[in-house]
Amino acid sequence: MGKIILTGDRPTGKLHVGHYVGSLRRRVELQNSGEFDKIYIMIADAQALTDNADNPEKVRQNILEVALDYLSCGLDPEKSTIFIQSQIPELCELSFYYMNLVTVSRLQRNPTVKSEIQMRNFEASIPVGFFTYPISQAADITAFKATTVPVGEDQMPMIEQTQEIVHKFNTVYGEALVQPKIMLPENDSCRRLPGIDGKAKMSKSLGNCIYLSEEPDEIKKKVMSMYTDPDHIKITDPGKIEGNTVFTYLDAFCQPEHFERYLPDYANLDELKAHYQRGGLGDVKVKKFLNNVLQETLEPIRNRRKELEKDIPAIYEMLKKGSEEAEKVAAQTLADVKAAMKINYF
Ligand code: ATP
Ligand code: MG
């Protein structure tokens, strides 16, 4: 059996640096490593509609934005199949059968669903589609027989839910589905990058993001306004690293060569942290360093995006080709599922 990746993003906005360190950067590395037999990247428009039912235009427009972000970061349609979820009707059929394998109380216990319901003020009136999206996500993953799902930490309960569905299906009907594994970023700070406000996870829906396509002056403004240690008032005061967003971002983004280029007085991040904790290192200096690191990381991505934006029909053509290819694979899985369930009558 091959090694197969399925992962993706909801087209609810442009992609941000949290997506980059949480999943996108890894996908590009895995794609280029040649270690996987197939890589499927899904733009989850149908899932995005589960909490944006009144705003289909937002979802529609952001399909293009997400596709542009993908290619700008180095996803290559020659190596990875990029497709649009709603164009694969087999996913609905799979979800329909998986719904019988999950209880309402199990969905209610899903911690990500719980916190997302709270975030969206859905407590009184949860759309059924939103409540059941973990089931449709299980369909997405299993339709492509994915062995590996590279995602951020917020997705852990989703993958667990999928694993339970696969186990139940295979036990009841026979081994038709592949059991997937989550692949989290190795670096702790990348698993759930906080927003620039330092409060919650960076999220399109919360407006606390630095976008991959952000212009240089905006990046700088956002970095300079970032949350640090509120008790670090004078430069001479000792500062805290834990919960200090600027250091969390440095953990996620900075490479040894950044010190050589922008901060040669320090050998590495540990030295910089130690100085901050001792006292004598100001927030502004650290923020300027982070700004340099982010500018260097984002500049090539932004430039590639500007090139790609010149030929939008080519992007849609790529998505059409990817969706056609993806549908063939999902159709085969659906056939396997129906055979296992013995509902292939004719
Ligand atoms: P929404 O608010 O619409 O849910 P989002 O910003 O949470 O948007 P998703 O499309 O739900 O983005 O997530 C896409 C992928 O990016 C997932 O693998 C998720 O784990 C990862 N991801 C999202 N935000 C972060 C973050 N702040 N840090 C690390 N990974 C993240
Ligand atoms: Mg999300």
mmCIF file of C-alpha atoms and ligand atoms in Angstrom:
data_model
loop_
_atom_site.group_PDB
_atom_site.id
_atom_site.type_symbol
_atom_site.label_atom_id
_atom_site.label_comp_id
_atom_site.label_asym_id
_atom_site.label_seq_id
_atom_site.Cartn_x
_atom_site.Cartn_y
_atom_site.Cartn_z
ATOM 1 C CA MET A 1 0.000 0.000 0.000
ATOM 2 C CA GLY A 2 1.252 3.471 -0.904
ATOM 3 C CA LYS A 3 1.907 6.474 1.289
ATOM 4 C CA ILE A 4 -0.766 9.048 0.573
ATOM 5 C CA ILE A 5 -1.348 12.558 1.905
ATOM 6 C CA LEU A 6 -4.661 14.351 2.137
ATOM 7 C CA THR A 7 -4.882 17.795 3.655
ATOM 8 C CA GLY A 8 -6.405 21.150 2.844
ATOM 9 C CA ASP A 9 -7.861 24.473 3.903
ATOM 10 C CA ARG A 10 -11.208 26.178 4.128
ATOM 11 C CA PRO A 11 -11.588 29.025 1.610
ATOM 12 C CA THR A 12 -12.749 31.531 4.226
ATOM 13 C CA GLY A 13 -9.925 34.011 3.624
ATOM 14 C CA LYS A 14 -6.410 34.338 2.329
ATOM 15 C CA LEU A 15 -3.916 32.018 3.993
ATOM 16 C CA HIS A 16 -1.830 33.342 6.864
ATOM 17 C CA VAL A 17 1.499 32.551 8.482
ATOM 18 C CA GLY A 18 -0.237 30.157 10.935
ATOM 19 C CA HIS A 19 -1.264 27.996 7.978
ATOM 20 C CA TYR A 20 2.260 28.273 6.654
ATOM 21 C CA VAL A 21 4.039 26.904 9.726
ATOM 22 C CA GLY A 22 1.155 24.622 10.776
ATOM 23 C CA SER A 23 0.827 22.755 7.518
ATOM 24 C CA LEU A 24 1.730 24.468 4.249
ATOM 25 C CA ARG A 25 5.524 24.597 4.671
ATOM 26 C CA ARG A 26 5.558 20.889 5.559
ATOM 27 C CA ARG A 27 3.411 19.969 2.588
ATOM 28 C CA VAL A 28 5.845 21.605 0.204
ATOM 29 C CA GLU A 29 8.787 19.802 1.849
ATOM 30 C CA LEU A 30 6.977 16.448 1.668
ATOM 31 C CA GLN A 31 5.974 17.105 -1.927
ATOM 32 C CA ASN A 32 9.555 17.804 -2.921
ATOM 33 C CA SER A 33 10.995 14.905 -0.892
ATOM 34 C CA GLY A 34 9.310 12.417 -3.233
ATOM 35 C CA GLU A 35 8.614 10.264 -0.159
ATOM 36 C CA PHE A 36 4.871 10.040 -0.849
ATOM 37 C CA ASP A 37 3.160 8.235 -3.716
ATOM 38 C CA LYS A 38 0.312 10.730 -3.936
ATOM 39 C CA ILE A 39 -0.498 14.105 -2.414
ATOM 40 C CA TYR A 40 -4.032 15.467 -2.458
ATOM 41 C CA ILE A 41 -4.677 19.069 -1.407
ATOM 42 C CA MET A 42 -8.314 19.978 -0.976
ATOM 43 C CA ILE A 43 -9.895 23.416 -0.944
ATOM 44 C CA ALA A 44 -12.750 22.700 1.444
ATOM 45 C CA ASP A 45 -15.468 24.979 0.078
ATOM 46 C CA ALA A 46 -18.337 22.709 1.111
ATOM 47 C CA GLN A 47 -16.996 22.620 4.664
ATOM 48 C CA ALA A 48 -16.579 26.419 4.635
ATOM 49 C CA LEU A 49 -20.272 26.743 3.732
ATOM 50 C CA THR A 50 -21.271 24.911 6.916
ATOM 51 C CA ASP A 51 -20.624 28.091 8.901
ATOM 52 C CA ASN A 52 -20.887 30.600 6.049
ATOM 53 C CA ALA A 53 -24.218 29.569 4.545
ATOM 54 C CA ASP A 54 -25.312 33.203 4.158
ATOM 55 C CA ASN A 55 -22.099 34.212 2.497
ATOM 56 C CA PRO A 56 -21.455 31.910 -0.463
ATOM 57 C CA GLU A 57 -19.744 34.705 -2.398
ATOM 58 C CA LYS A 58 -17.006 34.922 0.268
ATOM 59 C CA VAL A 59 -16.324 31.200 -0.047
ATOM 60 C CA ARG A 60 -16.423 31.309 -3.853
ATOM 61 C CA GLN A 61 -13.920 34.161 -4.084
ATOM 62 C CA ASN A 62 -11.541 32.700 -1.560
ATOM 63 C CA ILE A 63 -11.142 29.472 -3.545
ATOM 64 C CA LEU A 64 -8.972 31.480 -5.921
ATOM 65 C CA GLU A 65 -7.110 33.213 -3.082
ATOM 66 C CA VAL A 66 -6.237 29.897 -1.436
ATOM 67 C CA ALA A 67 -5.160 28.386 -4.763
ATOM 68 C CA LEU A 68 -2.889 31.392 -5.385
ATOM 69 C CA ASP A 69 -1.418 31.063 -1.892
ATOM 70 C CA TYR A 70 -0.732 27.360 -2.496
ATOM 71 C CA LEU A 71 1.176 27.877 -5.704
ATOM 72 C CA SER A 72 3.020 30.906 -4.290
ATOM 73 C CA CYS A 73 4.311 28.760 -1.434
ATOM 74 C CA GLY A 74 5.612 26.107 -3.811
ATOM 75 C CA LEU A 75 2.847 23.527 -4.126
ATOM 76 C CA ASP A 76 3.266 22.187 -7.636
ATOM 77 C CA PRO A 77 0.236 20.838 -9.515
ATOM 78 C CA GLU A 78 2.562 18.493 -11.414
ATOM 79 C CA LYS A 79 3.395 16.786 -8.118
ATOM 80 C CA SER A 80 0.301 17.416 -5.961
ATOM 81 C CA THR A 81 -3.348 17.125 -6.951
ATOM 82 C CA ILE A 82 -5.126 20.330 -5.940
ATOM 83 C CA PHE A 83 -8.926 20.152 -6.096
ATOM 84 C CA ILE A 84 -12.208 21.709 -4.932
ATOM 85 C CA GLN A 85 -14.225 19.667 -2.432
ATOM 86 C CA SER A 86 -17.696 20.520 -3.797
ATOM 87 C CA GLN A 87 -16.753 19.110 -7.196
ATOM 88 C CA ILE A 88 -16.461 15.596 -5.762
ATOM 89 C CA PRO A 89 -20.059 14.423 -5.137
ATOM 90 C CA GLU A 90 -18.809 11.009 -3.952
ATOM 91 C CA LEU A 91 -17.755 12.710 -0.703
ATOM 92 C CA CYS A 92 -21.425 13.395 0.138
ATOM 93 C CA GLU A 93 -22.362 9.804 -0.442
ATOM 94 C CA LEU A 94 -19.574 8.558 1.803
ATOM 95 C CA SER A 95 -20.608 11.034 4.535
ATOM 96 C CA PHE A 96 -24.170 9.757 4.280
ATOM 97 C CA TYR A 97 -23.083 6.236 5.175
ATOM 98 C CA TYR A 98 -20.566 7.328 7.846
ATOM 99 C CA MET A 99 -23.306 9.320 9.636
ATOM 100 C CA ASN A 100 -24.741 6.026 10.833
ATOM 101 C CA LEU A 101 -21.485 5.182 12.589
ATOM 102 C CA VAL A 102 -21.293 8.280 14.833
ATOM 103 C CA THR A 103 -23.501 9.369 17.708
ATOM 104 C CA VAL A 104 -24.701 12.903 18.460
ATOM 105 C CA SER A 105 -23.069 12.777 21.892
ATOM 106 C CA ARG A 106 -19.723 11.802 20.354
ATOM 107 C CA LEU A 107 -19.863 14.863 18.098
ATOM 108 C CA GLN A 108 -20.838 17.030 21.069
ATOM 109 C CA ARG A 109 -17.735 15.854 22.907
ATOM 110 C CA ASN A 110 -15.381 16.768 20.021
ATOM 111 C CA PRO A 111 -13.260 19.552 21.602
ATOM 112 C CA THR A 112 -12.632 21.411 18.327
ATOM 113 C CA VAL A 113 -16.328 21.432 17.448
ATOM 114 C CA LYS A 114 -17.075 22.612 20.993
ATOM 115 C CA SER A 115 -14.684 25.557 20.870
ATOM 116 C CA GLU A 116 -15.641 26.498 17.304
ATOM 117 C CA ILE A 117 -19.327 26.555 18.267
ATOM 118 C CA GLN A 118 -18.432 28.925 21.094
ATOM 119 C CA MET A 119 -16.252 31.120 18.870
ATOM 120 C CA ARG A 120 -19.054 31.501 16.338
ATOM 121 C CA ASN A 121 -21.808 32.084 18.935
ATOM 122 C CA PHE A 122 -23.660 29.091 17.551
ATOM 123 C CA GLU A 123 -24.738 27.775 20.991
ATOM 124 C CA ALA A 124 -28.441 28.438 20.456
ATOM 125 C CA SER A 125 -28.682 27.441 16.818
ATOM 126 C CA ILE A 126 -25.984 25.195 15.413
ATOM 127 C CA PRO A 127 -26.384 24.471 11.703
ATOM 128 C CA VAL A 128 -26.668 20.684 11.313
ATOM 129 C CA GLY A 129 -24.075 20.755 8.543
ATOM 130 C CA PHE A 130 -21.575 22.477 10.816
ATOM 131 C CA PHE A 131 -22.240 20.081 13.669
ATOM 132 C CA THR A 132 -21.565 17.098 11.422
ATOM 133 C CA TYR A 133 -18.545 18.454 9.545
ATOM 134 C CA PRO A 134 -16.149 16.056 11.328
ATOM 135 C CA ILE A 135 -18.028 13.256 9.555
ATOM 136 C CA SER A 136 -17.645 14.865 6.174
ATOM 137 C CA GLN A 137 -13.979 15.407 6.970
ATOM 138 C CA ALA A 138 -13.695 11.649 7.574
ATOM 139 C CA ALA A 139 -15.140 11.184 4.089
ATOM 140 C CA ASP A 140 -12.540 13.559 2.637
ATOM 141 C CA ILE A 141 -9.645 11.721 4.252
ATOM 142 C CA THR A 142 -10.821 8.178 3.556
ATOM 143 C CA ALA A 143 -11.971 8.873 -0.024
ATOM 144 C CA PHE A 144 -8.327 9.299 -0.967
ATOM 145 C CA LYS A 145 -7.127 6.374 1.178
ATOM 146 C CA ALA A 146 -4.891 8.853 2.953
ATOM 147 C CA THR A 147 -2.290 7.382 5.286
ATOM 148 C CA THR A 148 -0.986 10.761 6.477
ATOM 149 C CA VAL A 149 -2.706 14.041 7.299
ATOM 150 C CA PRO A 150 -0.298 16.955 7.929
ATOM 151 C CA VAL A 151 -2.253 19.569 9.921
ATOM 152 C CA GLY A 152 -2.106 21.872 12.939
ATOM 153 C CA GLU A 153 -2.988 20.780 16.470
ATOM 154 C CA ASP A 154 -6.592 22.010 16.271
ATOM 155 C CA GLN A 155 -7.213 19.162 13.843
ATOM 156 C CA MET A 156 -6.234 16.389 16.266
ATOM 157 C CA PRO A 157 -9.809 15.674 17.451
ATOM 158 C CA MET A 158 -10.908 15.548 13.799
ATOM 159 C CA ILE A 159 -8.373 12.886 12.925
ATOM 160 C CA GLU A 160 -9.309 10.903 16.038
ATOM 161 C CA GLN A 161 -12.943 11.063 14.971
ATOM 162 C CA THR A 162 -11.970 9.804 11.507
ATOM 163 C CA GLN A 163 -9.950 6.952 13.011
ATOM 164 C CA GLU A 164 -13.009 5.875 15.020
ATOM 165 C CA ILE A 165 -15.203 5.937 11.924
ATOM 166 C CA VAL A 166 -12.666 3.881 9.959
ATOM 167 C CA HIS A 167 -12.380 1.361 12.788
ATOM 168 C CA LYS A 168 -16.141 1.044 13.093
ATOM 169 C CA PHE A 169 -16.654 0.744 9.347
ATOM 170 C CA ASN A 170 -13.966 -1.895 8.925
ATOM 171 C CA THR A 171 -15.285 -3.872 11.904
ATOM 172 C CA VAL A 172 -18.893 -3.831 10.752
ATOM 173 C CA TYR A 173 -18.496 -4.172 6.982
ATOM 174 C CA GLY A 174 -14.980 -5.507 6.394
ATOM 175 C CA GLU A 175 -11.627 -3.843 5.713
ATOM 176 C CA ALA A 176 -12.405 -1.283 3.027
ATOM 177 C CA LEU A 177 -11.006 1.905 4.575
ATOM 178 C CA VAL A 178 -7.430 2.952 5.301
ATOM 179 C CA GLN A 179 -6.570 4.108 8.820
ATOM 180 C CA PRO A 180 -4.971 7.610 8.623
ATOM 181 C CA LYS A 181 -2.343 9.138 10.926
ATOM 182 C CA ILE A 182 -2.003 12.769 11.896
ATOM 183 C CA MET A 183 1.322 14.493 11.176
ATOM 184 C CA LEU A 184 1.870 17.473 13.480
ATOM 185 C CA PRO A 185 4.675 20.014 13.052
ATOM 186 C CA GLU A 186 7.750 18.931 15.023
ATOM 187 C CA ASN A 187 8.233 22.417 16.426
ATOM 188 C CA ASP A 188 5.761 23.101 19.261
ATOM 189 C CA SER A 189 5.296 26.765 18.340
ATOM 190 C CA CYS A 190 4.112 25.773 14.858
ATOM 191 C CA ARG A 191 1.327 23.475 16.014
ATOM 192 C CA ARG A 192 -0.971 26.318 17.015
ATOM 193 C CA LEU A 193 0.550 29.663 16.151
ATOM 194 C CA PRO A 194 -1.114 32.409 18.227
ATOM 195 C CA GLY A 195 -2.557 35.542 16.629
ATOM 196 C CA ILE A 196 -0.655 38.843 16.791
ATOM 197 C CA ASP A 197 -2.883 39.681 19.783
ATOM 198 C CA GLY A 198 -1.299 36.722 21.580
ATOM 199 C CA LYS A 199 -4.714 35.572 22.760
ATOM 200 C CA ALA A 200 -5.995 32.773 20.582
ATOM 201 C CA LYS A 201 -4.810 30.748 17.592
ATOM 202 C CA MET A 202 -4.196 32.844 14.532
ATOM 203 C CA SER A 203 -7.399 32.382 12.578
ATOM 204 C CA LYS A 204 -8.978 33.918 9.515
ATOM 205 C CA SER A 205 -12.221 34.259 11.439
ATOM 206 C CA LEU A 206 -10.630 36.239 14.297
ATOM 207 C CA GLY A 207 -8.800 38.962 12.343
ATOM 208 C CA ASN A 208 -5.510 38.498 14.208
ATOM 209 C CA CYS A 209 -3.475 37.351 11.215
ATOM 210 C CA ILE A 210 -0.420 38.178 9.177
ATOM 211 C CA TYR A 211 -1.331 37.030 5.671
ATOM 212 C CA LEU A 212 1.127 35.402 3.295
ATOM 213 C CA SER A 213 0.343 38.069 0.698
ATOM 214 C CA GLU A 214 0.698 40.983 3.131
ATOM 215 C CA GLU A 215 2.635 44.062 1.898
ATOM 216 C CA PRO A 216 5.943 44.902 3.669
ATOM 217 C CA ASP A 217 4.701 47.992 5.555
ATOM 218 C CA GLU A 218 1.664 46.094 6.868
ATOM 219 C CA ILE A 219 3.874 43.241 8.078
ATOM 220 C CA LYS A 220 6.064 45.736 9.905
ATOM 221 C CA LYS A 221 3.069 47.522 11.467
ATOM 222 C CA LYS A 222 1.641 44.225 12.698
ATOM 223 C CA VAL A 223 4.955 42.997 14.102
ATOM 224 C CA MET A 224 5.581 46.279 15.924
ATOM 225 C CA SER A 225 2.091 46.053 17.508
ATOM 226 C CA MET A 226 2.543 42.459 18.663
ATOM 227 C CA TYR A 227 1.818 41.266 22.173
ATOM 228 C CA THR A 228 4.926 40.642 24.304
ATOM 229 C CA ASP A 229 5.408 40.528 28.074
ATOM 230 C CA PRO A 230 3.198 43.211 29.684
ATOM 231 C CA ASP A 231 5.530 43.362 32.734
ATOM 232 C CA HIS A 232 8.586 44.088 30.603
ATOM 233 C CA ILE A 233 8.355 47.872 30.878
ATOM 234 C CA LYS A 234 11.911 49.166 31.083
ATOM 235 C CA ILE A 235 14.667 47.686 28.918
ATOM 236 C CA THR A 236 16.554 46.702 32.063
ATOM 237 C CA ASP A 237 13.588 44.686 33.408
ATOM 238 C CA PRO A 238 13.868 40.901 33.109
ATOM 239 C CA GLY A 239 11.396 39.637 30.491
ATOM 240 C CA LYS A 240 9.263 36.501 30.111
ATOM 241 C CA ILE A 241 9.508 34.202 27.078
ATOM 242 C CA GLU A 242 6.474 32.008 27.832
ATOM 243 C CA GLY A 243 3.362 33.455 26.245
ATOM 244 C CA ASN A 244 5.474 36.137 24.560
ATOM 245 C CA THR A 245 4.154 36.085 21.012
ATOM 246 C CA VAL A 246 7.253 37.636 19.443
ATOM 247 C CA PHE A 247 9.418 34.783 20.742
ATOM 248 C CA THR A 248 6.821 32.184 19.735
ATOM 249 C CA TYR A 249 7.011 33.553 16.178
ATOM 250 C CA LEU A 250 10.804 33.523 16.279
ATOM 251 C CA ASP A 251 10.650 29.871 17.373
ATOM 252 C CA ALA A 252 8.473 29.145 14.365
ATOM 253 C CA PHE A 253 10.259 31.187 11.698
ATOM 254 C CA CYS A 254 13.844 32.023 12.468
ATOM 255 C CA GLN A 255 16.758 30.048 11.031
ATOM 256 C CA PRO A 256 20.438 30.211 12.071
ATOM 257 C CA GLU A 257 21.347 32.287 8.990
ATOM 258 C CA HIS A 258 18.929 35.026 10.068
ATOM 259 C CA PHE A 259 21.215 35.765 13.024
ATOM 260 C CA GLU A 260 24.235 36.083 10.737
ATOM 261 C CA ARG A 261 22.364 38.524 8.540
ATOM 262 C CA TYR A 262 20.369 40.634 11.002
ATOM 263 C CA LEU A 263 21.645 40.088 14.545
ATOM 264 C CA PRO A 264 25.292 38.960 14.416
ATOM 265 C CA ASP A 265 25.850 39.736 18.130
ATOM 266 C CA TYR A 266 23.884 36.601 18.982
ATOM 267 C CA ALA A 267 24.742 33.057 17.880
ATOM 268 C CA ASN A 268 21.221 31.708 18.103
ATOM 269 C CA LEU A 269 17.728 32.072 19.522
ATOM 270 C CA ASP A 270 18.682 30.598 22.904
ATOM 271 C CA GLU A 271 21.222 33.408 23.434
ATOM 272 C CA LEU A 272 18.653 36.034 22.492
ATOM 273 C CA LYS A 273 16.098 34.498 24.859
ATOM 274 C CA ALA A 274 18.624 34.343 27.702
ATOM 275 C CA HIS A 275 19.446 38.044 27.287
ATOM 276 C CA TYR A 276 15.750 38.969 27.282
ATOM 277 C CA GLN A 277 15.158 36.933 30.443
ATOM 278 C CA ARG A 278 18.165 38.497 32.167
ATOM 279 C CA GLY A 279 17.040 42.023 31.313
ATOM 280 C CA GLY A 280 18.737 44.607 29.138
ATOM 281 C CA LEU A 281 17.131 43.686 25.829
ATOM 282 C CA GLY A 282 14.259 45.851 24.577
ATOM 283 C CA ASP A 283 11.104 44.669 22.799
ATOM 284 C CA VAL A 284 11.766 46.964 19.847
ATOM 285 C CA LYS A 285 15.064 45.280 19.010
ATOM 286 C CA VAL A 286 13.485 41.820 19.112
ATOM 287 C CA LYS A 287 10.514 42.970 17.049
ATOM 288 C CA LYS A 288 12.799 44.506 14.433
ATOM 289 C CA PHE A 289 14.599 41.183 14.168
ATOM 290 C CA LEU A 290 11.324 39.301 13.772
ATOM 291 C CA ASN A 291 10.252 41.824 11.145
ATOM 292 C CA ASN A 292 13.437 41.108 9.155
ATOM 293 C CA VAL A 293 12.881 37.366 9.434
ATOM 294 C CA LEU A 294 9.256 37.583 8.296
ATOM 295 C CA GLN A 295 10.032 40.011 5.477
ATOM 296 C CA GLU A 296 12.685 37.644 4.156
ATOM 297 C CA THR A 297 10.329 34.653 4.398
ATOM 298 C CA LEU A 298 7.320 36.330 2.812
ATOM 299 C CA GLU A 299 8.932 38.379 0.038
ATOM 300 C CA PRO A 300 9.439 35.515 -2.450
ATOM 301 C CA ILE A 301 5.937 34.176 -1.721
ATOM 302 C CA ARG A 302 4.383 37.598 -2.371
ATOM 303 C CA ASN A 303 6.386 38.086 -5.558
ATOM 304 C CA ARG A 304 5.414 34.704 -6.970
ATOM 305 C CA ARG A 305 1.781 35.466 -6.173
ATOM 306 C CA LYS A 306 1.918 38.690 -8.174
ATOM 307 C CA GLU A 307 3.196 36.731 -11.175
ATOM 308 C CA LEU A 308 0.507 34.061 -10.812
ATOM 309 C CA GLU A 309 -2.238 36.693 -10.524
ATOM 310 C CA LYS A 310 -1.546 37.652 -14.145
ATOM 311 C CA ASP A 311 -3.127 34.442 -15.443
ATOM 312 C CA ILE A 312 -6.227 33.598 -13.410
ATOM 313 C CA PRO A 313 -7.799 31.304 -16.071
ATOM 314 C CA ALA A 314 -4.721 29.062 -15.731
ATOM 315 C CA ILE A 315 -5.450 28.697 -12.009
ATOM 316 C CA TYR A 316 -9.038 27.593 -12.659
ATOM 317 C CA GLU A 317 -7.828 25.205 -15.366
ATOM 318 C CA MET A 318 -5.412 23.661 -12.855
ATOM 319 C CA LEU A 319 -8.242 23.276 -10.300
ATOM 320 C CA LYS A 320 -10.500 21.679 -12.915
ATOM 321 C CA LYS A 321 -7.856 19.146 -13.868
ATOM 322 C CA GLY A 322 -7.132 18.374 -10.210
ATOM 323 C CA SER A 323 -10.828 17.975 -9.394
ATOM 324 C CA GLU A 324 -11.368 15.583 -12.308
ATOM 325 C CA GLU A 325 -8.464 13.453 -11.197
ATOM 326 C CA ALA A 326 -9.600 13.511 -7.559
ATOM 327 C CA GLU A 327 -13.118 12.458 -8.484
ATOM 328 C CA LYS A 328 -11.885 9.290 -10.150
ATOM 329 C CA VAL A 329 -10.090 8.257 -6.962
ATOM 330 C CA ALA A 330 -13.082 9.047 -4.739
ATOM 331 C CA ALA A 331 -15.387 7.103 -7.076
ATOM 332 C CA GLN A 332 -13.215 4.014 -6.685
ATOM 333 C CA THR A 333 -13.317 4.288 -2.882
ATOM 334 C CA LEU A 334 -17.072 4.732 -2.952
ATOM 335 C CA ALA A 335 -17.337 1.581 -5.061
ATOM 336 C CA ASP A 336 -15.176 -0.273 -2.503
ATOM 337 C CA VAL A 337 -17.352 1.039 0.332
ATOM 338 C CA LYS A 338 -20.586 -0.001 -1.345
ATOM 339 C CA ALA A 339 -19.148 -3.421 -2.126
ATOM 340 C CA ALA A 340 -18.144 -3.853 1.523
ATOM 341 C CA MET A 341 -21.643 -2.783 2.607
ATOM 342 C CA LYS A 342 -23.138 -5.078 -0.040
ATOM 343 C CA ILE A 343 -25.260 -2.291 -1.459
ATOM 344 C CA ASN A 344 -23.962 -2.727 -4.984
ATOM 345 C CA TYR A 345 -27.133 -4.466 -6.128
ATOM 346 C CA PHE A 346 -26.929 -4.325 -9.909
HETATM 347 P P1 ATP B 1 -11.304 29.221 9.917
HETATM 348 O O1 ATP B 1 -11.262 30.300 10.948
HETATM 349 O O2 ATP B 1 -12.172 29.502 8.736
HETATM 350 O O3 ATP B 1 -11.528 27.841 10.507
HETATM 351 P P2 ATP B 1 -8.483 28.742 9.988
HETATM 352 O O4 ATP B 1 -7.586 29.922 10.002
HETATM 353 O O5 ATP B 1 -8.721 27.978 11.249
HETATM 354 O O6 ATP B 1 -9.836 29.202 9.308
HETATM 355 P P3 ATP B 1 -8.439 26.291 8.450
HETATM 356 O O7 ATP B 1 -8.715 26.351 6.988
HETATM 357 O O8 ATP B 1 -9.514 25.836 9.372
HETATM 358 O O9 ATP B 1 -7.922 27.747 8.902
HETATM 359 O O10 ATP B 1 -7.135 25.389 8.712
HETATM 360 C C1 ATP B 1 -6.302 24.920 7.681
HETATM 361 C C2 ATP B 1 -5.063 24.232 8.215
HETATM 362 O O11 ATP B 1 -4.194 25.179 8.841
HETATM 363 C C3 ATP B 1 -5.317 23.159 9.264
HETATM 364 O O12 ATP B 1 -4.388 22.132 9.073
HETATM 365 C C4 ATP B 1 -5.056 23.849 10.575
HETATM 366 O O13 ATP B 1 -4.650 22.956 11.576
HETATM 367 C C5 ATP B 1 -3.916 24.781 10.181
HETATM 368 N N1 ATP B 1 -3.917 25.999 11.004
HETATM 369 C C6 ATP B 1 -4.856 26.971 11.009
HETATM 370 N N2 ATP B 1 -4.542 27.937 11.882
HETATM 371 C C7 ATP B 1 -3.358 27.572 12.443
HETATM 372 C C8 ATP B 1 -2.483 28.164 13.420
HETATM 373 N N3 ATP B 1 -2.781 29.320 13.980
HETATM 374 N N4 ATP B 1 -1.339 27.512 13.753
HETATM 375 C C9 ATP B 1 -1.023 26.319 13.180
HETATM 376 N N5 ATP B 1 -1.795 25.719 12.249
HETATM 377 C C10 ATP B 1 -2.948 26.329 11.880
HETATM 378 MG MG MG B 2 -10.246 26.282 11.249
#
